[in-house]
XYZ file of N, CA and C in Angstrom:
288
model
N -58.831 19.225 -28.269
C -57.525 18.564 -28.019
C -56.503 19.665 -27.657
N -55.902 19.420 -26.644
C -54.788 20.405 -26.090
C -53.501 20.326 -27.029
N -52.945 21.554 -27.370
C -51.777 21.545 -28.224
C -50.565 21.109 -27.328
N -49.849 20.160 -27.878
C -48.658 19.710 -27.194
C -47.510 19.681 -28.206
N -46.281 19.465 -27.761
C -45.206 19.391 -28.779
C -45.286 18.179 -29.687
N -46.029 17.040 -29.234
C -46.170 15.857 -30.048
C -47.304 16.061 -31.074
N -48.340 16.802 -30.806
C -49.481 16.970 -31.807
C -49.579 18.332 -32.398
N -48.581 19.203 -32.249
C -48.751 20.519 -32.826
C -48.875 20.554 -34.367
N -48.299 19.556 -35.045
C -48.456 19.616 -36.514
C -49.837 19.301 -36.965
N -50.681 18.816 -36.053
C -52.134 18.551 -36.481
C -52.994 19.677 -36.052
N -52.504 20.712 -35.490
C -53.330 21.871 -35.048
C -53.215 23.052 -35.904
N -54.254 23.852 -35.819
C -54.172 25.226 -36.456
C -53.079 26.059 -35.693
N -52.351 26.837 -36.464
C -51.174 27.502 -35.894
C -51.561 29.065 -35.680
N -52.732 29.451 -36.062
C -53.074 30.814 -35.927
C -53.120 31.213 -34.380
N -52.626 32.333 -34.186
C -52.574 32.866 -32.774
C -51.293 32.336 -31.914
N -50.465 31.513 -32.585
C -49.295 31.112 -31.834
C -48.160 32.016 -32.156
N -47.337 32.271 -31.169
C -46.192 33.057 -31.351
C -45.120 32.283 -32.045
N -44.453 32.797 -33.028
C -43.415 32.015 -33.791
C -42.158 32.832 -34.028
N -41.145 32.240 -34.265
C -39.884 32.810 -34.674
C -39.234 31.930 -35.799
N -38.792 32.637 -36.872
C -38.178 31.877 -37.974
C -36.730 31.647 -37.611
N -36.341 30.331 -37.523
C -35.049 29.841 -37.129
C -34.137 29.744 -38.378
N -34.678 29.218 -39.494
C -34.033 29.019 -40.734
C -34.924 29.384 -41.830
N -34.472 29.971 -42.881
C -35.329 30.277 -44.050
C -34.520 30.460 -45.284
N -35.056 30.188 -46.388
C -34.320 30.307 -47.706
C -33.832 31.766 -47.960
N -34.747 32.789 -47.503
C -34.313 34.171 -47.475
C -33.724 34.531 -46.146
N -32.472 34.635 -46.101
C -31.779 34.914 -44.829
C -32.185 36.163 -44.115
N -32.714 37.147 -44.884
C -33.175 38.358 -44.206
C -34.375 38.093 -43.311
N -35.069 37.010 -43.406
C -36.225 36.716 -42.593
C -35.795 35.878 -41.312
N -34.633 35.352 -41.304
C -34.197 34.598 -40.081
C -34.225 35.496 -38.871
N -34.836 35.004 -37.810
C -34.980 35.747 -36.595
C -36.248 36.605 -36.436
N -37.054 36.667 -37.501
C -38.332 37.364 -37.440
C -39.151 36.686 -36.376
N -39.776 37.520 -35.537
C -40.693 36.941 -34.540
C -42.044 37.598 -34.655
N -43.088 36.905 -34.311
C -44.438 37.479 -34.401
C -45.483 36.434 -34.091
N -46.734 36.847 -34.407
C -47.907 36.001 -34.139
C -48.411 35.540 -35.529
N -48.730 34.214 -35.612
C -49.272 33.694 -36.868
C -50.726 34.202 -36.907
N -51.059 34.971 -37.989
C -52.383 35.659 -38.152
C -53.229 34.868 -39.212
N -52.514 34.048 -40.072
C -53.254 33.299 -41.172
C -52.359 32.151 -41.521
N -53.033 31.136 -42.000
C -52.382 29.930 -42.418
C -53.090 29.363 -43.574
N -52.368 29.060 -44.672
C -52.949 28.382 -45.804
C -52.219 27.098 -46.028
N -52.576 26.433 -47.133
C -51.953 25.141 -47.511
C -50.441 25.224 -47.435
N -49.891 26.243 -48.046
C -48.349 26.312 -48.092
C -47.731 27.534 -47.368
N -48.545 28.383 -46.770
C -47.942 29.566 -46.218
C -48.452 29.904 -44.846
N -47.613 30.740 -44.139
C -47.989 31.293 -42.903
C -47.886 32.826 -43.074
N -48.877 33.632 -42.526
C -48.758 35.021 -42.398
C -48.497 35.376 -41.022
N -47.346 36.060 -40.845
C -46.824 36.412 -39.516
C -47.014 37.941 -39.345
N -47.619 38.359 -38.208
C -47.608 39.733 -37.900
C -46.535 40.026 -36.883
N -45.568 40.878 -37.317
C -44.356 41.125 -36.477
C -44.325 42.698 -36.241
N -44.039 42.938 -34.999
C -43.927 44.413 -34.575
C -42.817 45.113 -35.493
N -41.715 44.445 -35.720
C -40.617 44.988 -36.420
C -40.777 45.003 -37.972
N -41.399 44.030 -38.509
C -41.464 43.819 -39.959
C -42.951 43.959 -40.510
N -43.886 44.179 -39.722
C -45.286 44.221 -40.190
C -45.800 42.838 -40.537
N -46.527 42.719 -41.567
C -47.096 41.431 -42.021
C -46.227 40.820 -43.023
N -45.806 39.635 -42.818
C -45.015 38.958 -43.839
C -45.610 37.535 -44.157
N -45.589 37.121 -45.400
C -46.052 35.804 -45.742
C -44.805 34.973 -46.121
N -44.827 33.777 -45.428
C -43.598 32.835 -45.687
C -44.105 31.555 -46.145
N -43.319 30.883 -46.984
C -43.646 29.468 -47.397
C -43.235 28.570 -46.265
N -44.153 27.668 -45.895
C -43.840 26.734 -44.801
C -42.670 25.859 -45.184
N -42.606 25.419 -46.467
C -41.536 24.417 -46.884
C -40.110 25.069 -46.858
N -40.084 26.337 -46.888
C -38.705 27.044 -46.980
C -38.108 27.295 -45.627
N -38.721 26.871 -44.526
C -38.168 27.270 -43.251
C -38.266 26.231 -42.146
N -37.679 26.664 -41.064
C -37.736 25.966 -39.749
C -38.289 27.047 -38.789
N -39.291 26.691 -37.965
C -39.968 27.576 -37.224
C -39.997 27.145 -35.759
N -39.877 28.083 -34.794
C -40.051 27.820 -33.362
C -41.459 28.425 -33.017
N -42.308 27.505 -32.448
C -43.609 27.971 -31.965
C -43.682 27.928 -30.511
N -44.398 28.877 -29.867
C -44.578 28.859 -28.431
C -45.977 28.478 -28.192
N -46.153 27.331 -27.444
C -47.488 26.753 -27.157
C -48.226 27.569 -26.159
N -49.587 27.441 -26.053
C -50.235 28.108 -24.975
C -49.725 27.797 -23.530
N -49.113 26.631 -23.352
C -48.502 26.283 -22.087
C -47.233 26.952 -21.774
N -46.663 27.675 -22.846
C -45.395 28.373 -22.672
C -44.199 27.562 -23.231
N -44.397 26.284 -23.545
C -43.273 25.456 -24.060
C -43.065 25.842 -25.521
N -41.789 25.721 -25.898
C -41.401 26.114 -27.271
C -41.204 24.684 -27.994
N -41.465 24.763 -29.268
C -41.268 23.571 -30.056
C -40.721 24.000 -31.448
N -39.692 23.278 -31.981
C -39.182 23.632 -33.256
C -39.761 22.693 -34.240
N -40.297 23.255 -35.365
C -40.943 22.442 -36.481
C -40.327 22.761 -37.785
N -39.936 21.680 -38.503
C -39.509 21.930 -39.930
C -40.783 22.152 -40.759
N -40.698 23.219 -41.562
C -41.851 23.704 -42.264
C -42.482 22.690 -43.185
N -41.781 21.739 -43.764
C -42.384 20.724 -44.619
C -43.398 19.793 -43.827
N -43.214 19.741 -42.529
C -44.088 18.821 -41.766
C -45.479 19.468 -41.431
N -45.525 20.796 -41.755
C -46.871 21.480 -41.461
C -47.443 21.950 -42.804
N -46.949 21.460 -43.909
C -47.661 21.776 -45.161
C -49.002 21.200 -45.184
N -50.009 21.895 -45.581
C -51.361 21.441 -45.658
C -52.198 22.326 -44.789
N -53.534 22.213 -44.999
C -54.436 22.986 -44.141
C -54.591 22.175 -42.862
N -54.872 22.884 -41.780
C -54.891 22.214 -40.461
C -55.870 21.036 -40.466
N -57.038 21.202 -41.050
C -58.064 20.064 -41.089
C -57.583 18.891 -41.872
N -56.813 19.206 -42.952
C -56.222 18.056 -43.755
C -55.135 17.340 -42.928
N -54.342 18.111 -42.127
C -53.283 17.500 -41.341
C -54.001 16.594 -40.247
N -55.111 17.051 -39.701
C -55.805 16.338 -38.630
C -56.422 15.014 -39.306
N -56.939 15.178 -40.436
C -57.469 13.945 -41.154
C -56.441 12.902 -41.376
N -55.197 13.264 -41.707
C -54.107 12.365 -41.854
C -53.742 11.576 -40.557
N -53.800 12.315 -39.447
C -53.563 11.740 -38.218
C -54.639 10.788 -37.852
N -55.919 11.108 -38.057
C -56.993 10.184 -37.718
C -56.967 8.914 -38.581
N -56.612 9.122 -39.916
C -56.589 7.915 -40.750
C -55.416 7.067 -40.231
N -54.236 7.633 -39.869
C -53.175 6.853 -39.377
C -53.491 6.018 -38.145
N -54.371 6.619 -37.325
C -54.752 5.894 -36.126
C -55.916 4.946 -36.299
N -56.499 4.960 -37.588
C -57.589 4.110 -37.795
C -58.938 4.537 -37.360
N -59.091 5.838 -37.123
C -60.340 6.398 -36.610
C -61.271 6.876 -37.716
């Protein structure tokens, strides 16, 4: 399934470019990098400027750049969960 702005919350976020737009720790706002790991509640971002940082999904708003080049803004609470668990929720909602 191709990643689109409508279905990004059901996809794995690893290897997507991201930027932190809002975060509970203001020093992390504006950090840009590549998502290198994703867990139930966290993202690990590899940033040229800041190295590897782990952030809680629920504490932020993130901008992701899709493979198509489109940008999409996601509130962190909507991506809480492992990617396969988020996909299961989508399939259950569709009745598949």
